[in-house]
Amino acid sequence: MPRQIDKAYSHSEVESPWYARWSEAGHFSPLRPNGHPFSMVIPPPNVTGSLHMGHALNNTLQDILCRYKRMDGYNVLWIPGTDHAGIATQNVVERQLAERGMTRIQMGREKFVEHVWAWRAEAGNTILNQLKALGVSCDWTRERFTMDERLSVAVREAFVRLWEDGLLYRAERLVNWCPRCGTALADIEVVHEESDGHLWYIRYPLLDEPSEGLVVATTRPETMLGDTAVAVHPEDERYQRFIGRKVCLPIVERPIPVIADPFVDQQFGTGSLKITPGHDFNDFEIGEKHGLKVIGIFDDEARINPSAFREEKTGPQSWLSRYALKDRFEARRLVLEELEEKGLLVKREPYRHAVGRCYRCSTVIEPYSTPQWFVKIKPLAEPAIQAVKEGRIRIIPDAWANSYFAWMENIKDWCISRQIWWGHQIPAWYCKICEASNITNQRDRTTTAGFRITPEAKPIVQIRPPSVCAKCGGGEFLQDPDVLDTWFSSALWPFSTLGWPERTEDLKTFYPTSVLVTGFDILFFWVARMIMMGLKLMGDIPFRDVCIHALVRDQEGQKMSKSKGNVIDPLVMMSRYGTDAFRFTLASMTSIGRDVKLAEERIAGYQNFVNKLWNATRFLLMNVRIPLQEPLESPLKTEELNLADRWILSRLAFTTDQARKAIDSYKFNEFAHYLYQFTWHEFCDWYIEMSKLSLNGTLRTDNPVKTQRVLFTVLKQVLLLLHPLMPFVTEEIWRTITSEGQNGFSATSERESSIMLQPYPKVDEKWIQPEAEEKVGFLTEVIRAIRNLRTEMNCPPSRKIEVVLFAPENDIAFLKSQEPYLRALARLASVKYISQGERPKKAATAVVGTTEIYLPLTEMPNLREEGMRLIKEVDKVEIELARSQKKLSNQDFLTKAKEEVVEKERKKAEQLEDKIQTLNRSLKKIQDLQVEAGP
RNA sequence: GGUCGCAUAGCUCAGUUGGUUAGAGCGCUUGCUUCACAUGCAAGAGGUCGCAGGUUCGAGUCCUGCUGCGACCACCA
């Protein structure tokens, strides 16, 4: 008995059970120890995260690759996991504490970290569960977290090795400081944003001649409290007489020198520049050159730090009490107010400039001098550049390679220490006795550690805490309070997740990983650093291919953001349209290197495709009416196939070939497109329609069982081809059509019965038949032309009519042999063939190649309409012919173009001429008839 | 300021080394209760390939300039 399935596909019923079944059956773990390894690591989402479109796209693409490779016989490993995301997570948890009126400072470090762990245990893996809904086939038995004990060992190991190789150092430097997060940031963690500000002009009077002075221009007047010089260009004629003299810094009344430095742009502002080495990167450099003092005027929260001014001559000045502990923006207001009072504020101009902000909280970054840990990056960058230059790592699309080189070549030392609590604490200890003088109490500041370790202190860097000081024999140590940049641990991800530093089997088998699929937004943050660390610590690249995909935007091309309210929630899309439709949409819109503009209608459109596939299946199941003599699996023999069979199998082979090529080169959109095109328009629109003639006996000579076998063969291959894109519906259908007792197929185990582990289709050469494709191409064109004529002549589909075909003998012979298709698909009562002599008088005309199609107008004498139509058609063809003839009359074209191109053009012109002739002949007849009929 | 990318149908985009009539999806128009599917079937309309030059027998495709949009990088106060 034929099996029945529902008329409409219901994703909610079909999708849900499969994931658990796959997972329980162990299909996601490496299953083919002898297969060629294919491995990927997931770009670990932040534990704080929840699934957004970016994740959905990223993981869909990865899953497509994994499922494809797994089916294709590879030993596939895809490692999932999450990132502890130091600052981001700490911020989230702190915000939650704040809602309960608590701060982490009140809690203390140990309790706070415990609290974050507890929070993570409770809520941290939401995103992984959301990923499962997407159908991702990660190996969950190998799930990792960047703060797992084993990964923490890897982090310490990496740190120690870099230290021992002289690639780490600790130094007091101006760094990007986020006063809100209370930590240093790396350069790339600062987002530069244009914003409207002001340029303030301030007079600095000469110390010995107060009536004279220099006017400086600044966007940050409050930093003047830390000025230690004023600089002018050495060749600036206006200021020659000031160079070497001293000005009196207003408010503080600090005497500071006027120095000459070519860095100063004479054109900008007044041409004299205030120098604040403590709070400006340029000024810091100039200060170093000129031996200027660095005065840090702020504390960790960017408030005026009174102790910074202890050394000022005027002692605990009266002005200081106004400024002490004032926030930098409040301080700015006060400074401006005071300068105004003193008549030293010359003018104010509106000014647009870039302001650096924290990438985690958007607070304006303060350049701030603090002791930090740095990675000496050049020695790491060099080999990383080479690896890409030499093609050992391919960046796809290669346009991104340029960005990669540009960044790597200008890279600066990487600040890896963070003054937060959530993360890997730096494995460096200080002997409390030896370093007593270098450990300073910082109670007058708000530093969260409560102390600071000067850059002179000698750290003991090792994996475990030391027990005895080698120098003094002391046993008490202070661990460096800083934690590592989150990206330090993610840089190790491709090997730390495989068990490094232990030499595990996984590492041996799966490193380097095959491909990394990621967004361009973390190319520098993550990809570049993985390459550097992989090369350094593993001595090998971390992955061969880097497949960079774009951002998901809304349909207007805007970034999706909560504040804009244009966020499309993947979970909502999945439940509304089905995961398969959603995944298919993402893939079909992913043209590498281009942003994905997502509109909900598209997803709805592909839901129809899923339904189409479902109904094709339904058709097949309904038409297996007779008991099968032989199992459907038996190979198809070329000699028993008819033209349509050979055609669809040839198209299937073509599609298989194209699909493989597309996916092999990460062209996900093409992959989806070829399969969509074939499934809907070739298989469903044409072949299934044609097969009905065999199945219902119209084609008496054809064997319906053979046709059923072709149908099932094609459907099964389509399912296999589509599975990476649409895992759920393909599995459901697969099991339905291959289930026990059905069609002679019997699976002996869960593993055998899942579509996930079937071999991915390969091109079967014997199915490629250009001759069948050409013939069916001709046949369908004729059918289309007839349908077109019918529509144009308002001939309803229900009315069966006769057409006359005028063609050369061989075409007629062919068309006669295919007449059942003509009649059924063009809805004809009969076909008349003429190879010479008179064409019908009263008929609508169309031309396909050398075949003329006449649709008699006896019953629908709409001569005027047909006349107009023909005129239009002739016009069109004549334009084309003219273009072709122009080419052919060009001597240069005839001599210089390739022979086959010229030959093609000749044939084309010939055909067009014939066509015009035919059309004109018909037109003449129509016009004659119109005259006969009278006005 | 530097670098890179993009501009093709109403919308979103394909278009491989230059070579028949530039394609798809969605949308639109018209007709159809055709025995898998109205989440459908059939037919159709719609494009000076951003602008201006150049190379070439031939340019959506290669080169130059311009315009517009976008991204990334950047210490000019």
XYZ file of C-alpha atoms (C1' of nucleotides) in Angstrom, chain A residues 7-8 217-218 263 265 268 273 282 351 591 594 597 602 608 611-612 615-616 618-619 673 680-681 684-685 689 692 784 787-788 791 827 880 890 892-893 896 908, chain B residues 4-8 12-15 19-21 24-26 31-32 34 36-45 56-58 70-77:
78
model
C -0.791 17.457 2.161
C 0.985 20.418 3.679
C 44.351 75.135 20.865
C 42.925 72.023 22.487
C 55.595 67.215 14.812
C 51.545 71.466 12.358
C 46.576 73.858 12.710
C 50.576 72.808 20.920
C 51.370 61.984 20.671
C 35.140 71.133 16.036
C 27.410 35.559 -1.422
C 28.837 40.677 0.620
C 20.269 41.828 3.717
C 12.488 35.645 1.708
C 7.322 27.171 -0.020
C 6.677 22.375 0.926
C 7.390 21.752 -2.733
C 4.743 17.400 -2.083
C 7.034 15.936 -4.681
C 3.852 12.915 -1.621
C 3.347 12.480 -5.336
C 20.542 28.124 -6.106
C 11.621 22.925 -8.505
C 11.939 23.763 -12.141
C 8.952 19.104 -10.361
C 7.883 21.302 -13.264
C 4.760 16.089 -15.245
C 2.745 11.009 -15.243
C 6.427 26.689 -24.255
C 1.467 27.578 -24.458
C 2.493 31.102 -25.236
C -2.308 32.539 -23.881
C -3.043 20.452 -23.838
C 18.452 41.393 -33.378
C 32.717 44.116 -39.998
C 37.814 43.122 -38.342
C 35.301 40.879 -36.672
C 40.106 38.806 -35.658
C 22.364 32.958 -35.779
C 39.503 48.699 0.254
C 34.755 47.468 -1.496
C 30.032 48.356 -3.852
C 26.690 50.726 -7.823
C 22.911 45.384 -12.925
C 17.276 41.801 -2.769
C 21.050 40.037 -5.485
C 23.862 36.250 -9.363
C 26.821 37.082 -13.622
C 31.901 36.431 -27.219
C 24.222 33.942 -28.991
C 18.582 37.568 -27.091
C 17.287 34.247 -10.313
C 14.093 34.955 -6.039
C 10.439 38.132 -4.197
C -5.428 33.227 -17.097
C -6.335 28.510 -14.468
C -5.116 20.254 -14.559
C 1.763 16.006 -5.470
C 1.488 20.955 -4.046
C -3.423 27.656 -4.568
C 2.752 27.241 0.328
C 0.240 25.736 -6.419
C 0.196 25.711 -12.277
C 0.781 28.441 -16.919
C 1.890 32.840 -19.626
C 3.775 37.794 -19.328
C 5.484 42.903 -18.375
C 39.407 45.900 -28.110
C 36.675 43.161 -34.040
C 33.627 42.922 -29.548
C 29.554 51.695 2.625
C 33.432 49.455 5.418
C 38.127 49.215 7.662
C 42.452 51.577 9.340
C 44.650 56.341 11.422
C 48.199 59.934 17.335
C 47.454 65.798 14.012
C 45.983 69.055 18.946
